[in-house]
CSV table of C-alpha atoms in Angstrom, one decimal:
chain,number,residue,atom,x,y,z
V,1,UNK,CA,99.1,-17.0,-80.7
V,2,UNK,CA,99.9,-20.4,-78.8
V,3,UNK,CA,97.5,-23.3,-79.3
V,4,UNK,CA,96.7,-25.1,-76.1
V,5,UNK,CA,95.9,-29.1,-76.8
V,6,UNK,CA,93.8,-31.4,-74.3
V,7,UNK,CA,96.5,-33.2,-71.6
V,8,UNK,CA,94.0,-36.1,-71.4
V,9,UNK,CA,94.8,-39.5,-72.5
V,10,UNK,CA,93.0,-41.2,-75.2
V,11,UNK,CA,92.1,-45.0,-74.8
V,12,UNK,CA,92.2,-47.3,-77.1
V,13,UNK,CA,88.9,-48.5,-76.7
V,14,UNK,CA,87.8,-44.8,-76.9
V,15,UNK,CA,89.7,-44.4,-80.5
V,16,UNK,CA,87.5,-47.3,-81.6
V,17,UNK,CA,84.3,-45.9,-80.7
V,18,UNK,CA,85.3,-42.6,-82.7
V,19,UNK,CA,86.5,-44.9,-85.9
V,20,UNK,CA,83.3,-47.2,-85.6
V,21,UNK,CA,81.4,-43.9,-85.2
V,22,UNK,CA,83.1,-42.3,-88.5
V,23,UNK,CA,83.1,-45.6,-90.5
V,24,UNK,CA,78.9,-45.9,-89.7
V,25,UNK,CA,78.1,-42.7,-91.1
V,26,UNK,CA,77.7,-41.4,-87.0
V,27,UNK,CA,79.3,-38.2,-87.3
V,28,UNK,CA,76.8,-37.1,-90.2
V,29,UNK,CA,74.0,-36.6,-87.6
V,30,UNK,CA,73.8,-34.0,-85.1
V,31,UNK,CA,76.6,-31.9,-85.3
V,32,UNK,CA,79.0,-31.2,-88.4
V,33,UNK,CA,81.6,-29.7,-89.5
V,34,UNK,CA,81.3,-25.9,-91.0
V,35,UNK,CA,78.2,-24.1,-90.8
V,36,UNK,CA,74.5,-24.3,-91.0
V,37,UNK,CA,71.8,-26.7,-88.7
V,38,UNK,CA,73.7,-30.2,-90.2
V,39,UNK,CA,77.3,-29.3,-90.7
V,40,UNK,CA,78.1,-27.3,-93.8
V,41,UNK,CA,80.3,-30.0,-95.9
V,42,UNK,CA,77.9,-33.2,-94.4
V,43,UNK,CA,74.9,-32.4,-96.3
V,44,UNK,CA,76.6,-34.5,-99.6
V,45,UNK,CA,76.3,-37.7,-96.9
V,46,UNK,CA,72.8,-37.3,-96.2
V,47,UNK,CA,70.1,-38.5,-98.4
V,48,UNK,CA,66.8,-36.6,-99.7
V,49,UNK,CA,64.1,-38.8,-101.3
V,50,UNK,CA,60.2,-36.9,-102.3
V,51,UNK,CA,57.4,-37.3,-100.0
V,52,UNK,CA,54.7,-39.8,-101.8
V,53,UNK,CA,53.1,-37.9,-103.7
V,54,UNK,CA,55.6,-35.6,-104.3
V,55,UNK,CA,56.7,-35.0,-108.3
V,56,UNK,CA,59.9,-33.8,-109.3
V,57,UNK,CA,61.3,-32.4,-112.3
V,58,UNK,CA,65.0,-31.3,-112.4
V,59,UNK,CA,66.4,-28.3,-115.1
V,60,UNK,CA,69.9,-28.3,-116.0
V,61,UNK,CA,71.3,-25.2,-117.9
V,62,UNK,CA,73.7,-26.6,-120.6
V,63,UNK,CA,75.9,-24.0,-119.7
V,64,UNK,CA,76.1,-20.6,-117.7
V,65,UNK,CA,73.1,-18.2,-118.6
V,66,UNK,CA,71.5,-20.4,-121.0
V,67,UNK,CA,68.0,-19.1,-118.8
V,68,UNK,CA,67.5,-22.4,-116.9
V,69,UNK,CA,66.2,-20.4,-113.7
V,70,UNK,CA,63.8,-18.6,-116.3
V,71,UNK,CA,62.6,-22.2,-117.4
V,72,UNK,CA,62.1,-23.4,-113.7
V,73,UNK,CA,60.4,-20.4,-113.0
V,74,UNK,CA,58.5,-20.2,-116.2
V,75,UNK,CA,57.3,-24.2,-115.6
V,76,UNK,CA,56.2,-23.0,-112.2
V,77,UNK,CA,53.7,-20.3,-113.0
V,78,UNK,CA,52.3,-22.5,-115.9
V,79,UNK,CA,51.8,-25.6,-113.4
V,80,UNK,CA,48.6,-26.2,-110.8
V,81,UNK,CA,49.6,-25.2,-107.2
V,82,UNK,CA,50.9,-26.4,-104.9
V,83,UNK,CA,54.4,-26.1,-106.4
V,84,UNK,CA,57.6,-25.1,-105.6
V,85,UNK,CA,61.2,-23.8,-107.3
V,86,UNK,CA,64.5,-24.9,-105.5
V,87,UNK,CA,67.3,-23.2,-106.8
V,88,UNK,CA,69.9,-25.3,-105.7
V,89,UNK,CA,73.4,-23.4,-106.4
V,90,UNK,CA,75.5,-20.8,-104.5
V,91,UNK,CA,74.0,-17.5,-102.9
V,92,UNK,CA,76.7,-15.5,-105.2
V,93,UNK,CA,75.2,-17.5,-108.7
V,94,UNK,CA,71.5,-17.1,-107.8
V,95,UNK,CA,69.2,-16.0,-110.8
V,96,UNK,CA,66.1,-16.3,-108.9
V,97,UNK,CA,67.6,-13.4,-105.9
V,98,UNK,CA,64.8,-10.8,-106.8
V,99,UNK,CA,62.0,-12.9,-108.3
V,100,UNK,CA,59.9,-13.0,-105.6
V,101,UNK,CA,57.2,-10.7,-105.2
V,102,UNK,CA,57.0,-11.8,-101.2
V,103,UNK,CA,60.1,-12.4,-98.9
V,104,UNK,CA,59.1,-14.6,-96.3
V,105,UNK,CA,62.6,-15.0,-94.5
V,106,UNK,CA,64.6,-17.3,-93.6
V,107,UNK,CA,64.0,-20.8,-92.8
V,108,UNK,CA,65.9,-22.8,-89.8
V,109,UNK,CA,66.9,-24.9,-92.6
V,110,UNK,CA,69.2,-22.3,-94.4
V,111,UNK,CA,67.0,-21.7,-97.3
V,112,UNK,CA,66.1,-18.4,-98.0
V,113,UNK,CA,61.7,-18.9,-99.4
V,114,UNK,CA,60.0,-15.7,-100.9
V,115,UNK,CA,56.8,-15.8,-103.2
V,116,UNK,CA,55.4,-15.6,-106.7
V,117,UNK,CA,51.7,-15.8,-107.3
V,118,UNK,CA,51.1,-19.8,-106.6
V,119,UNK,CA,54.7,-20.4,-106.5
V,120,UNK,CA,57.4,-20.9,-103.6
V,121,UNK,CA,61.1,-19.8,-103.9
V,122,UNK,CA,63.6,-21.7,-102.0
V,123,UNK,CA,66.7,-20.4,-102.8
V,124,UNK,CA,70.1,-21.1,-101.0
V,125,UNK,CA,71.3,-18.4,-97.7
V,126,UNK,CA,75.2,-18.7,-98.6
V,127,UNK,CA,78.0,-19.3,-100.3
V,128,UNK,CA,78.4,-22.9,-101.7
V,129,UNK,CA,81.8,-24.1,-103.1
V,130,UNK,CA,80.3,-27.4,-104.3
V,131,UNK,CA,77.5,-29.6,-105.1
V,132,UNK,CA,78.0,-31.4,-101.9
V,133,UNK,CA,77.4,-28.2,-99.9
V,134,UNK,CA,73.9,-27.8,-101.1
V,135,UNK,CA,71.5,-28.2,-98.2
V,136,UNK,CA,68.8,-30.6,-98.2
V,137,UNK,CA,65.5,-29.7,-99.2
V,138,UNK,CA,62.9,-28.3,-96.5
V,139,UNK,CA,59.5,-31.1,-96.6
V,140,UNK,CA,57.0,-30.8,-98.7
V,141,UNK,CA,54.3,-29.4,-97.5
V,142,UNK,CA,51.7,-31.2,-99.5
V,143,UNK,CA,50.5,-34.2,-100.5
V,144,UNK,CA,50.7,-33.7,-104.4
V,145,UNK,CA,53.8,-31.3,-104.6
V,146,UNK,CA,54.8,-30.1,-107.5
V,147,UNK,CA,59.3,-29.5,-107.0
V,148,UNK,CA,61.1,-28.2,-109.6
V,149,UNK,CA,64.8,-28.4,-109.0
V,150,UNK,CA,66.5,-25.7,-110.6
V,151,UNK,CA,70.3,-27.7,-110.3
V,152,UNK,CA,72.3,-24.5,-111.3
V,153,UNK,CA,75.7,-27.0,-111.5
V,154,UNK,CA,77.1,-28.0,-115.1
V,155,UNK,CA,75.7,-31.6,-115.7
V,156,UNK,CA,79.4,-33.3,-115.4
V,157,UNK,CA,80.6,-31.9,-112.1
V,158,UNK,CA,76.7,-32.7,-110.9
V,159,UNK,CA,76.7,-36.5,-111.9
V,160,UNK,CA,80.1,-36.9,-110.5
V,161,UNK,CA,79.9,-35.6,-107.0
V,162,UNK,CA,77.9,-38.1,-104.3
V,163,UNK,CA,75.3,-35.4,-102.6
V,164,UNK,CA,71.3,-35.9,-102.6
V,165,UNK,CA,71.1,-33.4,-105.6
V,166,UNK,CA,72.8,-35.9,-108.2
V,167,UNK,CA,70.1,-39.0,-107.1
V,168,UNK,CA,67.8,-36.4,-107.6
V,169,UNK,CA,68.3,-36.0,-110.9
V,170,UNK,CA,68.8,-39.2,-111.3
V,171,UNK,CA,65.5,-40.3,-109.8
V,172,UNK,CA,63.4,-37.6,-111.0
V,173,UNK,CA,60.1,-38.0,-112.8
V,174,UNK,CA,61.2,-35.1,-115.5
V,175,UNK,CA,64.3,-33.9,-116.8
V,176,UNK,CA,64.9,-30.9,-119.0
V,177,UNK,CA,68.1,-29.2,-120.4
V,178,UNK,CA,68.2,-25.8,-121.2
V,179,UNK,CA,70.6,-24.5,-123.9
V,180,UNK,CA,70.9,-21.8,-126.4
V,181,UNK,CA,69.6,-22.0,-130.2
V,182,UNK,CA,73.8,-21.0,-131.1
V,183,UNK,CA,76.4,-23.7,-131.8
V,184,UNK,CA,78.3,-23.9,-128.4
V,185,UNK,CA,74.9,-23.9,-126.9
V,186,UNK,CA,74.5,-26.9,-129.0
V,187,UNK,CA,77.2,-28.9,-128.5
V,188,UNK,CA,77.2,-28.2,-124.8
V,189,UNK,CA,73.5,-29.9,-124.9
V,190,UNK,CA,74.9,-33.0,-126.8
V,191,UNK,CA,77.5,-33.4,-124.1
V,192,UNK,CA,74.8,-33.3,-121.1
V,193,UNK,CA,72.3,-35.8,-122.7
V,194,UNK,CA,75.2,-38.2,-123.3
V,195,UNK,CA,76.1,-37.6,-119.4
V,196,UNK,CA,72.6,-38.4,-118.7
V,197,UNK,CA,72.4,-41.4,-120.9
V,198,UNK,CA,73.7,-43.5,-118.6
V,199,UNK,CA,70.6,-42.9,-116.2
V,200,UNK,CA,67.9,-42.0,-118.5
V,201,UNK,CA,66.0,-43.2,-121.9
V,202,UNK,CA,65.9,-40.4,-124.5
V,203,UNK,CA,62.7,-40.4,-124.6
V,204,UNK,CA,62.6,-39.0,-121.0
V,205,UNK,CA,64.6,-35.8,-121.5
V,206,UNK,CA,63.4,-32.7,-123.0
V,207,UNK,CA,65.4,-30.2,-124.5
V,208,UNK,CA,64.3,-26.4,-124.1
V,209,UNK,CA,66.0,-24.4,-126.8
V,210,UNK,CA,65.9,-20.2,-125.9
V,211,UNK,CA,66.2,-18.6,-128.9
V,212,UNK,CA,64.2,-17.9,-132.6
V,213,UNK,CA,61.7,-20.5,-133.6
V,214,UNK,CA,63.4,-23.4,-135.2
V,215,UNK,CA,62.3,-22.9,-138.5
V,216,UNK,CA,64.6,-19.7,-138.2
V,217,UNK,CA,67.7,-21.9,-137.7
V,218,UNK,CA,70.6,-22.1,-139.9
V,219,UNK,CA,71.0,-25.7,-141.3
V,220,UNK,CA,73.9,-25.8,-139.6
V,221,UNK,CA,72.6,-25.8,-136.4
V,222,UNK,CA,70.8,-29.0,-135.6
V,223,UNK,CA,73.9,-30.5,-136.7
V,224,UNK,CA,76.4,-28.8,-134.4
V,225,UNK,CA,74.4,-31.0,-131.6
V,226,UNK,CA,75.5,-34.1,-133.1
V,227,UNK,CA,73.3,-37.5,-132.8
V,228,UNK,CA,71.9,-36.9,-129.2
V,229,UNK,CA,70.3,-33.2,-130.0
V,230,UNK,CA,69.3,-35.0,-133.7
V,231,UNK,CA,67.0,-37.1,-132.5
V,232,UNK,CA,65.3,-35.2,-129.5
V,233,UNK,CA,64.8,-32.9,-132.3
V,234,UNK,CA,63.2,-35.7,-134.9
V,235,UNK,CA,61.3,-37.1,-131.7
V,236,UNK,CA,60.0,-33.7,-131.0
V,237,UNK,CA,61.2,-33.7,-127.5
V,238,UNK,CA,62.5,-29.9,-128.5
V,239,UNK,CA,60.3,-26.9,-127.0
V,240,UNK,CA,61.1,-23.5,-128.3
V,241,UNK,CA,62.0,-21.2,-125.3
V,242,UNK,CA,61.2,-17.5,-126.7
V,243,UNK,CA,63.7,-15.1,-126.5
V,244,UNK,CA,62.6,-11.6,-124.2
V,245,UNK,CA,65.1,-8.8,-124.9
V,246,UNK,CA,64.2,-7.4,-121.3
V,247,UNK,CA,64.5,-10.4,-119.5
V,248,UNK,CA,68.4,-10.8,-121.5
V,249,UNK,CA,69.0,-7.6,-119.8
V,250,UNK,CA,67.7,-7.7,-116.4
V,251,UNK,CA,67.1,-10.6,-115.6
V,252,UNK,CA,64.3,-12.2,-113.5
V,253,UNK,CA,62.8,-9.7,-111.0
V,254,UNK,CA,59.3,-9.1,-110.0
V,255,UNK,CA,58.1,-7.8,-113.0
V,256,UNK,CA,55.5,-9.5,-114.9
V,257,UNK,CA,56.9,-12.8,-116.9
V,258,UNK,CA,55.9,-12.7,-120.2
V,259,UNK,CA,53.3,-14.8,-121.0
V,260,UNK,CA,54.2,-16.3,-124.0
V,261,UNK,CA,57.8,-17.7,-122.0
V,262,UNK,CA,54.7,-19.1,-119.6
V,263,UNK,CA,53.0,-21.1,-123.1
V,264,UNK,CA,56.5,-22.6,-124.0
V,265,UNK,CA,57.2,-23.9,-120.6
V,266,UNK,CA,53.5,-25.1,-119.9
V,267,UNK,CA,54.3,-27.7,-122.8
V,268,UNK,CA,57.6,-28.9,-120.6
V,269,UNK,CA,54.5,-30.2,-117.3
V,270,UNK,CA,52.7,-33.1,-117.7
V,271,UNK,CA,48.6,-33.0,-118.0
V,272,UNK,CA,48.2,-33.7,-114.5
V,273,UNK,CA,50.4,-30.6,-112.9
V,274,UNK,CA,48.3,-28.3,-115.7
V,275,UNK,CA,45.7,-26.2,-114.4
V,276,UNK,CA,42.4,-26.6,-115.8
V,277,UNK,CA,42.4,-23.0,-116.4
V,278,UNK,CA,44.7,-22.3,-119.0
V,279,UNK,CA,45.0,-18.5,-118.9
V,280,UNK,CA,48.6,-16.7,-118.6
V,281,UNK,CA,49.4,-16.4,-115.1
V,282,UNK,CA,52.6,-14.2,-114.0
């Protein structure tokens, strides 16, 4: 197969619009490169800030499985409407896939949206080989939207990479890591709130622990997180994530999610995203 290339002269004055262009940040608009409505590979250019109004809280799974998309989801159903989930990671590592109990297709934005009770799913259409190829969010609908940005990137690769989704978690009103009550589960959460040090007090991250109740521990454990899980734990900024032997198995579908996983993850939302009916909702 021959490749045929364009006989016509290039000016020098046309050269200089094209680098002016690239060195403005031109070529992020319009057109891109790769798929999608704005390039596939320009999204990490563009920038995403919430509506006014609009509160965000990011979850970041310590490591792979730890149950952060059962958090987000979890935190959804215990918050007031209107709220939404963003599961912002590749098609192929989706956990949220067959949570809804209501497809409601495709957006022109690539995100795939479906339904749960009060809840919308956004979830991403394709396969995403980075952080930078997430898309940007779709507008909030609302005036005091609820987002909760289910990252699904490991904490180190996220705060590296420029894209809208690291100033997101580094601008959000909420953040909370999800790990495992096991030693690796531990460490890994040690390693992610030093990460996220740099950008945030403390104070301002909760830990969600899935697992048995603390008081089940081995002494071991709170050690194995070193100083940074020590005192979240002493400052209570701990919330015990029940463990559901179903859930372990199959994952997140449209089933029912159990209520008490609902109660752990209410305590995650501030008073002013709780309902004033507290009663389970799934």
């Amino acid at each position: 197969m021959s490749t045929q290339t364009s006989s016509r002269p290039v000016g020098v004055d046309e050269l200089k619009r094209a680098w002016n262009a690239v060195t403005a940040g031109e070529f992020r608009a319009g057109v891109g490169v790769g798929k999608g409505p704005r390039g596939r590979g320009t999204a990490a250019a563009d920038d995403w800030s919430p509506a006014h109004g609009e509160h965000t809280i990011a979850v970041i799974g310590c490591a792979g499985s730890v149950g952060a998309s059962t958090v987000a989801l979890a935190a959804g159903l215990a918050a007031a409407g209107p709220v939404r989930v963003i599961e912002c990671c590749s098609v192929t590592a989706s956990g949220l896939a067959a949570a809804s109990t209501a497809e409601l297709g495709l957006h022109p934005t690539d995100w795939r949206q479906g339904k749960r009770d009060h809840v919308l799913l956004e979830r991403a259409s394709e396969v995403l080989a980075g952080v930078d190829e997430v898309p940007l969010p779709i507008d909030a609908e609302n005036q005091t939207q609820l987002t909760i940005l289910d990252v699904g990137w490991e904490a180190g690769q996220l705060l590296a990479t420029d894209c809208w989704l690291a100033e997101a978690v580094r601008t959000a009103d909420q953040v909370v890591l999800v790990t495992t009550a096991t030693v690796p589960g531990m460490r890994r959460a040690s390693v992610a709130l030093e990460l996220l040090a740099n950008h945030w007090q403390p104070e301002q991250i909760a830990l969600a622990v899935r697992g048995p109740r603390r008081k089940k521990w081995p002494r071991s454990l709170e050690h194995a997180g070193g100083p940074a899980v020590r005192r979240a734990l002493v400052a209570d900024r701990c919330v015990e994530i029940p463990e559901d032997r179903e859930l372990v198995v199959s994952g997140l579908d449209s089933r029912p999610v159990p209520a008490p996983l609902i109660s752990a993850a209410r305590q995650l939302l501030e008073p002013a995203y709780l309902p004033t009916d507290t009663s389970e909702s799934a």
